[in-house]
mmCIF file of C-alpha atoms in Angstrom:
data_model
loop_
_atom_site.group_PDB
_atom_site.id
_atom_site.type_symbol
_atom_site.label_atom_id
_atom_site.label_comp_id
_atom_site.label_asym_id
_atom_site.label_seq_id
_atom_site.Cartn_x
_atom_site.Cartn_y
_atom_site.Cartn_z
ATOM 1 C CA MET A 5 80.834 97.709 149.504
ATOM 2 C CA ALA A 6 84.352 96.723 148.362
ATOM 3 C CA GLY A 7 82.817 95.422 145.137
ATOM 4 C CA ASP A 8 81.061 98.813 144.587
ATOM 5 C CA GLY A 9 84.219 100.576 145.382
ATOM 6 C CA GLY A 10 85.981 98.647 142.845
ATOM 7 C CA ARG A 11 83.601 99.327 140.062
ATOM 8 C CA HIS A 12 83.481 102.946 141.066
ATOM 9 C CA GLY A 13 87.297 103.138 140.968
ATOM 10 C CA ASN A 14 87.335 101.602 137.513
ATOM 11 C CA LEU A 15 84.784 104.120 136.263
ATOM 12 C CA GLN A 16 86.805 106.912 137.619
ATOM 13 C CA ARG A 17 89.912 105.597 135.832
ATOM 14 C CA GLN A 18 88.051 105.378 132.484
ATOM 15 C CA ARG A 19 86.486 108.724 132.810
ATOM 16 C CA GLY A 20 89.869 110.172 133.887
ATOM 17 C CA TRP A 21 91.419 109.188 130.480
ATOM 18 C CA SER A 22 88.728 111.127 128.650
ATOM 19 C CA ASP A 23 89.026 114.097 130.976
ATOM 20 C CA LEU A 24 92.695 114.663 130.857
ATOM 21 C CA PRO A 25 93.634 118.409 130.303
ATOM 22 C CA ASP A 26 94.256 119.276 126.774
ATOM 23 C CA ASP A 27 97.907 120.081 127.305
ATOM 24 C CA ILE A 28 98.566 116.743 128.890
ATOM 25 C CA LEU A 29 96.721 114.968 126.040
ATOM 26 C CA ASP A 30 98.799 116.910 123.667
ATOM 27 C CA LEU A 31 102.099 115.639 125.342
ATOM 28 C CA VAL A 32 100.659 112.172 125.096
ATOM 29 C CA TYR A 33 100.021 112.559 121.464
ATOM 30 C CA ARG A 34 103.488 113.829 120.781
ATOM 31 C CA GLY A 35 105.123 111.002 122.813
ATOM 32 C CA CYS A 36 103.169 107.988 121.269
ATOM 33 C CA CYS A 37 102.129 108.997 117.743
ATOM 34 C CA SER A 38 105.198 108.189 115.795
ATOM 35 C CA SER A 39 103.257 106.756 112.654
ATOM 36 C CA PRO A 40 100.059 107.427 110.807
ATOM 37 C CA TYR A 41 98.617 104.123 112.221
ATOM 38 C CA ASP A 42 99.451 105.350 115.787
ATOM 39 C CA ARG A 43 97.390 108.589 114.936
ATOM 40 C CA ILE A 44 94.477 106.516 113.930
ATOM 41 C CA ARG A 45 94.592 104.436 117.082
ATOM 42 C CA PHE A 46 94.839 107.613 119.209
ATOM 43 C CA ALA A 47 91.799 109.047 117.586
ATOM 44 C CA ALA A 48 89.859 105.915 118.191
ATOM 45 C CA VAL A 49 89.966 106.150 121.980
ATOM 46 C CA CYS A 50 87.245 108.859 122.461
ATOM 47 C CA SER A 51 86.063 112.245 121.223
ATOM 48 C CA SER A 52 88.498 114.234 123.456
ATOM 49 C CA TRP A 53 91.490 112.424 122.045
ATOM 50 C CA ARG A 54 90.111 112.649 118.534
ATOM 51 C CA ALA A 55 89.994 116.382 118.967
ATOM 52 C CA VAL A 56 93.625 116.521 120.053
ATOM 53 C CA VAL A 57 94.577 114.633 116.772
ATOM 54 C CA SER A 58 92.817 117.397 114.670
ATOM 55 C CA TRP A 59 95.300 120.026 116.058
ATOM 56 C CA HIS A 60 98.201 118.286 114.349
ATOM 57 C CA PRO A 61 98.887 117.992 110.616
ATOM 58 C CA LYS A 62 98.409 114.596 109.030
ATOM 59 C CA LEU A 63 101.227 112.249 108.800
ATOM 60 C CA PRO A 64 102.304 111.119 105.312
ATOM 61 C CA ALA A 65 102.237 107.382 104.958
ATOM 62 C CA LEU A 66 104.796 105.240 103.192
ATOM 63 C CA PRO A 67 103.688 102.271 100.917
ATOM 64 C CA LEU A 68 102.386 99.098 102.383
ATOM 65 C CA LEU A 69 103.375 95.682 100.887
ATOM 66 C CA LEU A 70 100.064 94.249 99.797
ATOM 67 C CA PRO A 71 99.776 90.429 98.955
ATOM 68 C CA SER A 72 97.355 89.437 96.204
ATOM 69 C CA THR A 73 96.881 85.826 94.864
ATOM 70 C CA GLY A 74 93.810 86.307 92.550
ATOM 71 C CA ASN A 75 92.052 83.551 94.621
ATOM 72 C CA ALA A 76 89.261 85.041 96.751
ATOM 73 C CA LYS A 77 89.535 82.521 99.474
ATOM 74 C CA ARG A 78 93.279 83.088 99.933
ATOM 75 C CA ASP A 79 93.005 86.904 99.638
ATOM 76 C CA ARG A 80 90.578 87.073 102.531
ATOM 77 C CA LYS A 81 93.590 85.969 104.702
ATOM 78 C CA ALA A 82 95.965 88.409 103.234
ATOM 79 C CA ARG A 83 97.528 91.190 105.571
ATOM 80 C CA ALA A 84 99.266 94.217 104.218
ATOM 81 C CA TYR A 85 102.732 94.762 105.825
ATOM 82 C CA SER A 86 103.884 98.118 107.053
ATOM 83 C CA LEU A 87 107.590 98.874 106.831
ATOM 84 C CA GLU A 88 107.001 101.767 109.098
ATOM 85 C CA GLU A 89 105.813 99.448 112.013
ATOM 86 C CA GLY A 90 107.677 96.362 111.203
ATOM 87 C CA ARG A 91 104.517 94.234 111.143
ATOM 88 C CA ALA A 92 101.521 93.219 109.267
ATOM 89 C CA LEU A 93 98.301 94.961 109.862
ATOM 90 C CA ARG A 94 95.900 93.109 112.018
ATOM 91 C CA ARG A 95 92.870 93.402 109.790
ATOM 92 C CA PRO A 96 92.308 93.061 106.105
ATOM 93 C CA LEU A 97 91.972 96.174 104.230
ATOM 94 C CA ARG A 98 88.387 97.279 103.779
ATOM 95 C CA GLY A 99 88.045 97.686 100.002
ATOM 96 C CA PHE A 100 90.383 94.778 99.066
ATOM 97 C CA PRO A 101 89.009 93.254 95.906
ATOM 98 C CA TRP A 102 89.303 89.526 96.729
ATOM 99 C CA GLY A 103 89.926 87.290 93.828
ATOM 100 C CA LYS A 104 90.792 90.030 91.339
ATOM 101 C CA GLN A 105 94.130 90.580 89.641
ATOM 102 C CA LEU A 106 95.769 93.852 90.824
ATOM 103 C CA VAL A 107 97.140 95.702 87.881
ATOM 104 C CA GLY A 108 97.920 99.177 88.997
ATOM 105 C CA SER A 109 97.768 101.720 91.890
ATOM 106 C CA HIS A 110 97.787 105.374 92.817
ATOM 107 C CA ASP A 111 98.476 107.607 95.927
ATOM 108 C CA GLY A 112 95.822 107.579 98.522
ATOM 109 C CA GLY A 113 95.025 103.932 98.506
ATOM 110 C CA TRP A 114 93.591 103.681 94.893
ATOM 111 C CA ILE A 115 94.074 100.460 92.943
ATOM 112 C CA ALA A 116 93.001 99.080 89.564
ATOM 113 C CA ALA A 117 91.774 95.497 89.691
ATOM 114 C CA ALA A 118 91.072 93.367 86.678
ATOM 115 C CA SER A 119 88.884 90.206 86.067
ATOM 116 C CA GLY A 120 89.310 89.047 82.546
ATOM 117 C CA THR A 121 88.559 92.226 80.422
ATOM 118 C CA ARG A 122 86.787 94.080 83.165
ATOM 119 C CA ILE A 123 88.478 96.734 85.139
ATOM 120 C CA MET A 124 87.400 98.248 88.570
ATOM 121 C CA VAL A 125 88.966 101.213 90.403
ATOM 122 C CA VAL A 126 88.592 100.991 94.239
ATOM 123 C CA ASN A 127 90.099 102.651 97.262
ATOM 124 C CA VAL A 128 91.376 99.695 99.510
ATOM 125 C CA PHE A 129 91.099 101.762 102.671
ATOM 126 C CA SER A 130 87.547 103.364 102.220
ATOM 127 C CA GLY A 131 86.025 100.910 99.830
ATOM 128 C CA ASP A 132 84.960 103.856 97.531
ATOM 129 C CA ARG A 133 84.743 103.150 93.884
ATOM 130 C CA VAL A 134 84.946 105.329 90.865
ATOM 131 C CA ALA A 135 83.403 104.437 87.405
ATOM 132 C CA LEU A 136 85.166 104.244 84.062
ATOM 133 C CA SER A 137 83.812 106.008 81.016
ATOM 134 C CA ALA A 138 83.953 102.639 79.023
ATOM 135 C CA LYS A 139 80.527 100.799 79.360
ATOM 136 C CA GLU A 140 80.815 98.077 82.026
ATOM 137 C CA SER A 141 84.592 98.701 82.300
ATOM 138 C CA ILE A 142 85.425 96.416 79.462
ATOM 139 C CA ILE A 143 88.375 97.022 77.134
ATOM 140 C CA GLY A 144 87.455 95.712 73.742
ATOM 141 C CA CYS A 145 88.628 96.569 70.260
ATOM 142 C CA LYS A 146 88.401 95.202 66.738
ATOM 143 C CA CYS A 147 91.988 94.707 65.592
ATOM 144 C CA PRO A 148 92.871 95.581 61.998
ATOM 145 C CA THR A 149 92.888 92.768 59.583
ATOM 146 C CA ARG A 150 93.094 92.373 55.824
ATOM 147 C CA SER A 151 89.316 92.066 55.556
ATOM 148 C CA ASN A 152 88.711 94.942 57.961
ATOM 149 C CA PRO A 153 91.708 97.441 57.533
ATOM 150 C CA ARG A 154 90.249 99.962 60.005
ATOM 151 C CA VAL A 155 92.848 102.266 61.466
ATOM 152 C CA ALA A 156 94.073 101.366 64.951
ATOM 153 C CA GLY A 157 93.613 103.995 67.541
ATOM 154 C CA HIS A 158 89.836 104.174 67.803
ATOM 155 C CA HIS A 159 87.500 102.259 70.092
ATOM 156 C CA VAL A 160 85.157 99.554 68.608
ATOM 157 C CA ALA A 161 82.941 97.339 70.678
ATOM 158 C CA GLY A 162 84.849 94.254 70.666
ATOM 159 C CA GLN A 163 85.047 91.052 68.648
ATOM 160 C CA THR A 164 88.597 90.626 69.854
ATOM 161 C CA GLN A 165 88.938 91.704 73.415
ATOM 162 C CA THR A 166 92.397 92.508 75.202
ATOM 163 C CA SER A 167 93.493 91.768 78.684
ATOM 164 C CA VAL A 168 95.189 94.111 80.865
ATOM 165 C CA LYS A 169 98.717 93.816 82.053
ATOM 166 C CA LYS A 170 99.460 97.068 83.904
ATOM 167 C CA VAL A 171 97.505 100.438 84.537
ATOM 168 C CA THR A 172 98.564 103.981 85.520
ATOM 169 C CA PHE A 173 96.608 107.120 86.345
ATOM 170 C CA SER A 174 97.315 110.626 85.358
ATOM 171 C CA LYS A 175 96.063 111.961 88.691
ATOM 172 C CA ASP A 176 93.896 110.957 91.650
ATOM 173 C CA PRO A 177 91.063 108.795 90.326
ATOM 174 C CA SER A 178 88.530 110.539 92.390
ATOM 175 C CA SER A 179 89.280 113.950 90.909
ATOM 176 C CA GLY A 180 87.843 115.294 87.588
ATOM 177 C CA GLY A 181 89.804 114.753 84.405
ATOM 178 C CA CYS A 182 91.773 111.732 85.374
ATOM 179 C CA VAL A 183 93.043 109.466 82.575
ATOM 180 C CA LEU A 184 93.613 105.746 82.989
ATOM 181 C CA ALA A 185 96.396 104.350 80.642
ATOM 182 C CA ALA A 186 96.909 100.679 80.299
ATOM 183 C CA ILE A 187 99.320 98.205 78.786
ATOM 184 C CA THR A 188 97.202 95.483 77.235
ATOM 185 C CA THR A 189 98.175 92.154 75.607
ATOM 186 C CA ARG A 190 97.037 93.032 72.023
ATOM 187 C CA CYS A 191 97.250 96.925 71.974
ATOM 188 C CA LYS A 192 100.436 98.566 73.121
ATOM 189 C CA ILE A 193 98.463 101.341 75.046
ATOM 190 C CA ALA A 194 94.787 101.683 75.857
ATOM 191 C CA LEU A 195 93.187 104.881 77.313
ATOM 192 C CA CYS A 196 89.910 105.806 79.012
ATOM 193 C CA ARG A 197 88.642 108.498 81.259
ATOM 194 C CA VAL A 198 88.038 107.904 84.856
ATOM 195 C CA GLY A 199 84.759 109.176 86.457
ATOM 196 C CA SER A 200 83.276 110.603 83.304
ATOM 197 C CA CYS A 201 79.523 110.845 82.925
ATOM 198 C CA GLN A 202 79.955 110.262 79.102
ATOM 199 C CA ASP A 203 80.425 106.769 77.739
ATOM 200 C CA ASP A 204 83.251 107.901 75.398
ATOM 201 C CA GLY A 205 84.885 104.399 75.534
ATOM 202 C CA TRP A 206 88.361 103.202 75.173
ATOM 203 C CA THR A 207 91.058 104.287 72.552
ATOM 204 C CA THR A 208 94.010 102.098 71.545
ATOM 205 C CA ARG A 209 97.473 102.857 70.192
ATOM 206 C CA GLY A 210 99.666 100.404 68.175
ATOM 207 C CA CYS A 211 96.987 97.690 68.138
ATOM 208 C CA CYS A 212 98.010 94.483 66.501
ATOM 209 C CA THR A 213 100.723 96.550 64.489
ATOM 210 C CA GLY A 214 104.503 96.727 64.519
ATOM 211 C CA SER A 215 104.423 100.505 64.845
ATOM 212 C CA TYR A 216 105.787 100.421 68.317
ATOM 213 C CA GLN A 217 107.965 98.057 70.280
ATOM 214 C CA GLU A 218 106.518 95.964 73.115
ATOM 215 C CA ILE A 219 106.032 98.391 75.905
ATOM 216 C CA SER A 220 106.928 96.904 79.255
ATOM 217 C CA ASP A 221 105.952 99.816 81.719
ATOM 218 C CA ILE A 222 104.212 103.108 81.618
ATOM 219 C CA ALA A 223 104.018 106.076 83.927
ATOM 220 C CA PHE A 224 102.761 109.707 83.943
ATOM 221 C CA CYS A 225 105.256 112.398 84.785
ATOM 222 C CA ASN A 226 104.347 116.155 84.716
ATOM 223 C CA GLY A 227 101.192 115.412 82.902
ATOM 224 C CA LYS A 228 102.919 113.437 80.071
ATOM 225 C CA LEU A 229 102.571 109.685 79.484
ATOM 226 C CA TYR A 230 105.930 107.728 79.028
ATOM 227 C CA GLY A 231 106.364 104.258 78.042
ATOM 228 C CA LEU A 232 109.476 101.766 78.099
ATOM 229 C CA GLY A 233 110.358 99.720 75.061
ATOM 230 C CA HIS A 234 113.276 97.279 74.938
ATOM 231 C CA ASP A 235 115.797 99.882 74.487
ATOM 232 C CA GLU A 236 113.751 103.120 74.058
ATOM 233 C CA VAL A 237 111.724 105.525 76.105
ATOM 234 C CA PHE A 238 108.582 106.774 74.339
ATOM 235 C CA LYS A 239 106.859 110.227 75.084
ATOM 236 C CA PHE A 240 103.029 110.387 74.549
ATOM 237 C CA ASP A 241 101.081 113.514 74.604
ATOM 238 C CA ILE A 242 97.406 112.947 75.595
ATOM 239 C CA GLY A 243 94.723 114.592 73.362
ATOM 240 C CA VAL A 244 91.083 113.951 72.554
ATOM 241 C CA ASN A 245 89.461 112.577 69.476
ATOM 242 C CA SER A 246 86.117 113.641 67.888
ATOM 243 C CA ASN A 247 84.222 111.744 70.596
ATOM 244 C CA ARG A 248 86.107 113.666 73.256
ATOM 245 C CA ALA A 249 87.875 110.331 74.430
ATOM 246 C CA PRO A 250 91.526 110.582 75.290
ATOM 247 C CA VAL A 251 94.057 109.504 72.638
ATOM 248 C CA ALA A 252 97.958 109.129 72.899
ATOM 249 C CA HIS A 253 100.227 110.648 70.358
ATOM 250 C CA CYS A 254 103.931 109.618 70.381
ATOM 251 C CA THR A 255 105.874 112.861 70.042
ATOM 252 C CA SER A 256 109.468 111.632 70.812
ATOM 253 C CA VAL A 257 111.728 108.644 71.366
ATOM 254 C CA VAL A 258 114.898 108.517 73.545
ATOM 255 C CA PRO A 259 117.206 105.540 72.600
ATOM 256 C CA LEU A 260 119.008 103.849 75.549
ATOM 257 C CA CYS A 261 121.966 102.626 73.542
ATOM 258 C CA GLY A 262 124.310 100.412 75.411
ATOM 259 C CA VAL A 263 122.120 99.799 78.398
ATOM 260 C CA LYS A 264 121.802 96.006 78.804
ATOM 261 C CA PHE A 265 119.391 94.923 81.621
ATOM 262 C CA MET A 266 116.860 92.295 82.786
ATOM 263 C CA ASP A 267 113.846 94.408 83.981
ATOM 264 C CA LYS A 268 113.235 98.081 83.864
ATOM 265 C CA TYR A 269 110.742 100.466 85.398
ATOM 266 C CA VAL A 270 109.730 104.051 84.752
ATOM 267 C CA PHE A 271 108.653 106.710 87.244
ATOM 268 C CA ASP A 272 108.584 110.198 88.405
ATOM 269 C CA LEU A 273 111.648 111.132 90.625
ATOM 270 C CA ARG A 274 111.392 114.589 92.297
ATOM 271 C CA GLY A 275 109.443 115.789 89.219
ATOM 272 C CA LYS A 276 111.900 114.415 86.581
ATOM 273 C CA LEU A 277 111.470 111.342 84.481
ATOM 274 C CA ALA A 278 113.634 108.395 85.565
ATOM 275 C CA ILE A 279 113.960 104.597 85.001
ATOM 276 C CA ALA A 280 115.302 101.950 87.283
ATOM 277 C CA VAL A 281 117.192 99.039 85.842
ATOM 278 C CA LYS A 282 117.637 95.626 87.560
ATOM 279 C CA PHE A 283 120.745 93.554 87.351
ATOM 280 C CA SER A 284 121.896 90.324 88.986
ATOM 281 C CA HIS A 285 125.159 89.815 90.683
ATOM 282 C CA LYS A 286 126.805 86.806 92.452
ATOM 283 C CA TYR A 287 128.295 87.911 95.672
ATOM 284 C CA LYS A 288 130.095 85.503 98.104
ATOM 285 C CA CYS A 289 127.721 82.612 98.787
ATOM 286 C CA CYS A 290 124.454 84.155 97.259
ATOM 287 C CA SER A 291 123.160 85.739 94.128
ATOM 288 C CA PHE A 292 121.722 89.256 94.569
ATOM 289 C CA ASN A 293 119.844 91.765 92.492
ATOM 290 C CA TYR A 294 120.675 95.323 92.402
ATOM 291 C CA PHE A 295 119.472 98.387 90.696
ATOM 292 C CA GLN A 296 120.801 101.461 88.788
ATOM 293 C CA VAL A 297 118.705 104.539 88.337
ATOM 294 C CA TYR A 298 118.913 106.972 85.424
ATOM 295 C CA GLU A 299 117.343 110.398 84.838
ATOM 296 C CA ILE A 300 115.959 110.793 81.304
ATOM 297 C CA ASP A 301 116.021 114.149 79.499
ATOM 298 C CA VAL A 302 113.535 113.648 76.744
ATOM 299 C CA GLU A 303 114.063 117.046 75.110
ATOM 300 C CA ARG A 304 117.840 116.619 74.883
ATOM 301 C CA GLN A 305 117.639 112.927 74.236
ATOM 302 C CA THR A 306 120.160 112.253 76.939
ATOM 303 C CA TRP A 307 120.222 110.221 80.193
ATOM 304 C CA VAL A 308 122.441 110.227 83.223
ATOM 305 C CA GLU A 309 123.000 107.836 86.034
ATOM 306 C CA VAL A 310 121.579 108.763 89.435
ATOM 307 C CA THR A 311 123.949 107.600 92.320
ATOM 308 C CA SER A 312 121.767 109.073 95.149
ATOM 309 C CA LEU A 313 118.005 109.226 95.745
ATOM 310 C CA ASP A 314 118.775 111.871 98.630
ATOM 311 C CA ASP A 315 115.742 112.025 100.933
ATOM 312 C CA HIS A 316 113.546 109.661 98.929
ATOM 313 C CA ALA A 317 113.109 105.804 98.689
ATOM 314 C CA LEU A 318 112.068 103.799 95.659
ATOM 315 C CA PHE A 319 109.461 101.129 95.942
ATOM 316 C CA ILE A 320 109.325 98.847 92.816
ATOM 317 C CA GLY A 321 106.523 96.251 92.295
ATOM 318 C CA PRO A 322 104.824 94.393 89.424
ATOM 319 C CA THR A 323 102.246 97.123 89.048
ATOM 320 C CA ARG A 324 103.995 100.389 89.905
ATOM 321 C CA CYS A 325 107.353 102.088 90.670
ATOM 322 C CA LYS A 326 106.968 104.931 93.231
ATOM 323 C CA ALA A 327 109.654 107.280 94.690
ATOM 324 C CA ALA A 328 108.301 108.426 98.132
ATOM 325 C CA HIS A 329 109.840 111.155 100.470
ATOM 326 C CA VAL A 330 111.243 109.800 103.767
ATOM 327 C CA PRO A 331 111.518 112.113 106.658
ATOM 328 C CA PRO A 332 114.976 112.294 108.467
ATOM 329 C CA ALA A 333 115.444 109.928 111.332
ATOM 330 C CA THR A 334 115.947 112.882 113.719
ATOM 331 C CA ALA A 335 112.493 114.422 113.042
ATOM 332 C CA THR A 336 109.966 112.022 114.413
ATOM 333 C CA GLY A 337 111.466 108.497 113.941
ATOM 334 C CA TRP A 338 108.105 107.189 112.651
ATOM 335 C CA HIS A 339 109.348 105.651 109.513
ATOM 336 C CA GLY A 340 110.613 102.505 111.162
ATOM 337 C CA GLU A 341 112.244 100.046 108.724
ATOM 338 C CA VAL A 342 112.295 102.521 105.799
ATOM 339 C CA GLU A 343 115.436 104.333 105.104
ATOM 340 C CA ARG A 344 116.336 107.122 102.856
ATOM 341 C CA ASN A 345 118.195 106.514 99.550
ATOM 342 C CA ARG A 346 117.208 102.958 99.340
ATOM 343 C CA ILE A 347 115.321 100.627 96.986
ATOM 344 C CA TYR A 348 112.515 98.307 98.166
ATOM 345 C CA TYR A 349 111.099 95.897 95.543
ATOM 346 C CA SER A 350 108.806 92.916 95.283
ATOM 347 C CA GLU A 351 109.094 90.295 92.727
ATOM 348 C CA GLN A 352 108.402 86.591 92.045
ATOM 349 C CA ARG A 353 111.551 84.497 92.668
ATOM 350 C CA LEU A 354 111.742 81.311 90.494
ATOM 351 C CA CYS A 355 114.018 79.581 92.970
ATOM 352 C CA ARG A 356 114.788 80.096 96.560
ATOM 353 C CA ARG A 357 118.565 80.433 96.667
ATOM 354 C CA HIS A 358 120.192 80.211 100.143
ATOM 355 C CA ASP A 359 117.032 81.496 101.770
ATOM 356 C CA ASP A 360 118.020 80.113 105.241
ATOM 357 C CA LYS A 361 121.370 81.883 105.001
ATOM 358 C CA CYS A 362 120.494 85.075 103.184
ATOM 359 C CA PHE A 363 116.863 85.940 103.708
ATOM 360 C CA LYS A 364 114.172 86.172 106.459
ATOM 361 C CA ARG A 365 110.768 84.856 106.371
ATOM 362 C CA LEU A 366 107.693 86.997 106.497
ATOM 363 C CA ASP A 367 104.048 85.510 106.704
ATOM 364 C CA LEU A 368 101.519 87.764 105.121
ATOM 365 C CA GLY A 369 98.644 85.311 105.447
ATOM 366 C CA SER A 370 98.136 84.449 101.854
ATOM 367 C CA TYR A 371 101.868 84.497 100.933
ATOM 368 C CA THR A 372 105.018 83.529 102.571
ATOM 369 C CA VAL A 373 107.547 86.087 101.564
ATOM 370 C CA TYR A 374 111.399 85.856 101.843
ATOM 371 C CA TYR A 375 113.128 89.171 102.243
ATOM 372 C CA GLY A 376 116.601 90.618 102.838
ATOM 373 C CA GLU A 377 119.276 93.008 101.915
ATOM 374 C CA GLU A 378 119.924 92.587 98.123
ATOM 375 C CA THR A 379 122.943 95.006 97.923
ATOM 376 C CA PRO A 380 125.769 94.106 100.428
ATOM 377 C CA GLU A 381 127.790 96.990 101.654
ATOM 378 C CA GLY A 382 130.936 95.589 100.006
ATOM 379 C CA MET A 383 129.236 95.233 96.554
ATOM 380 C CA ASN A 384 127.740 98.698 97.065
ATOM 381 C CA SER A 385 131.182 100.311 97.383
ATOM 382 C CA GLU A 386 132.428 98.422 94.368
ATOM 383 C CA ARG A 387 129.614 99.422 92.036
ATOM 384 C CA ARG A 388 128.318 102.667 93.536
ATOM 385 C CA THR A 389 124.822 101.180 93.331
ATOM 386 C CA ILE A 390 121.893 102.291 95.633
ATOM 387 C CA MET A 391 121.335 99.810 98.437
ATOM 388 C CA SER A 392 118.143 97.544 97.873
ATOM 389 C CA ARG A 393 116.004 95.168 99.762
ATOM 390 C CA GLY A 394 114.005 92.464 98.121
ATOM 391 C CA TYR A 395 110.616 90.801 98.949
ATOM 392 C CA HIS A 396 110.295 87.560 97.183
ATOM 393 C CA TYR A 397 107.388 85.099 96.842
ATOM 394 C CA GLY A 398 107.941 81.488 95.541
ATOM 395 C CA HIS A 399 107.273 80.182 92.051
ATOM 396 C CA GLU A 400 104.627 77.716 93.398
ATOM 397 C CA ASP A 401 102.318 80.569 94.264
ATOM 398 C CA ASP A 402 99.901 81.836 91.659
ATOM 399 C CA GLY A 403 98.502 85.416 91.257
ATOM 400 C CA ASP A 404 100.136 88.825 91.511
ATOM 401 C CA GLY A 405 102.307 88.421 94.400
ATOM 402 C CA CYS A 406 103.117 91.595 96.515
ATOM 403 C CA ILE A 407 102.488 95.098 95.290
ATOM 404 C CA TRP A 408 103.141 98.377 96.893
ATOM 405 C CA VAL A 409 100.147 100.542 97.869
ATOM 406 C CA LEU A 410 100.450 104.013 99.057
ATOM 407 C CA PRO A 411 97.829 104.791 101.833
ATOM 408 C CA PRO A 412 96.023 108.204 102.393
ATOM 409 C CA ASP A 413 97.765 110.680 104.747
ATOM 410 C CA PHE A 414 96.418 110.083 108.165
#
């Protein structure tokens, strides 16, 4: 009898969680759902709890730090790190392309992965894929030579194939009319259409010619494509050729005279074109990196330094630079380690300098990452730079390292 009573009591308690009044469940939701991932866990309890979740608007998610090695065996152990929760996710992402090189990303969990000259576009949260207009998703082109002086800028099935360095998207890859732009090893810019039923192929710009400087980064802003040269910003308008394939036309160039820097990134900051420039500085016992941000006015050919990101944080990685809105701390408190007006970046560090003293250690399964504040308060007041935090993986590791992936709103 006692045993039966115990089982009956357990059943009552289980049934009691599902049968709580809606107003009580709503209070529970408000008290415990401080992040998008809490929202998912809350909805997984039962249908009653899932119904309560539907009453509340989705919570915007901040980027995850996603390790990628290019080795399928190691990638299966990789765990994405959430700065909102201050810990790695317990399970691997469903659509993670193990063994592929990650070369780009877009909001909502979309990434571009390359294997040789093949590109796939996949959502790492849902596992959904979208097709490219180019056959078998291969970038290939005949480069102009003396014996074949074909004008660069048109797709030809490839004798000489290019490899992909970085990819950006004009809009959500699952929506109609999305254009994929890529920096490649032989052609400055290559374009194709995402999700098109027509095989209109790839087009290239600056293929094996000196017409453009080497482009180190690209990004879309307000429907326009921008590229960064050594000391210039290029603006490209996207049109179509006779085959209805997208083509890039350079319409203006902004010289960045007098700006000396190591690395640079281009991105959309609150609807305006901006670049982030990385510098190094020795401060007390350690060497640190810091960043300066500039807004670019292409039409006026001017640029001005940005000393505050206001209610945004900037996430910089090898495949993308993303400015994300961060709610105020007094609103919900769900954003955890992420602070407004701060830069978070990931990069390969050639040597681990004073890691024990200056940086903490983070195990992401496939990578050991060292992280810490890169802009001390004293240095920040001296140089008026935006505070930054770096996430570094060691030189002995191969592959892409750690990139930022923005999940869907949950």
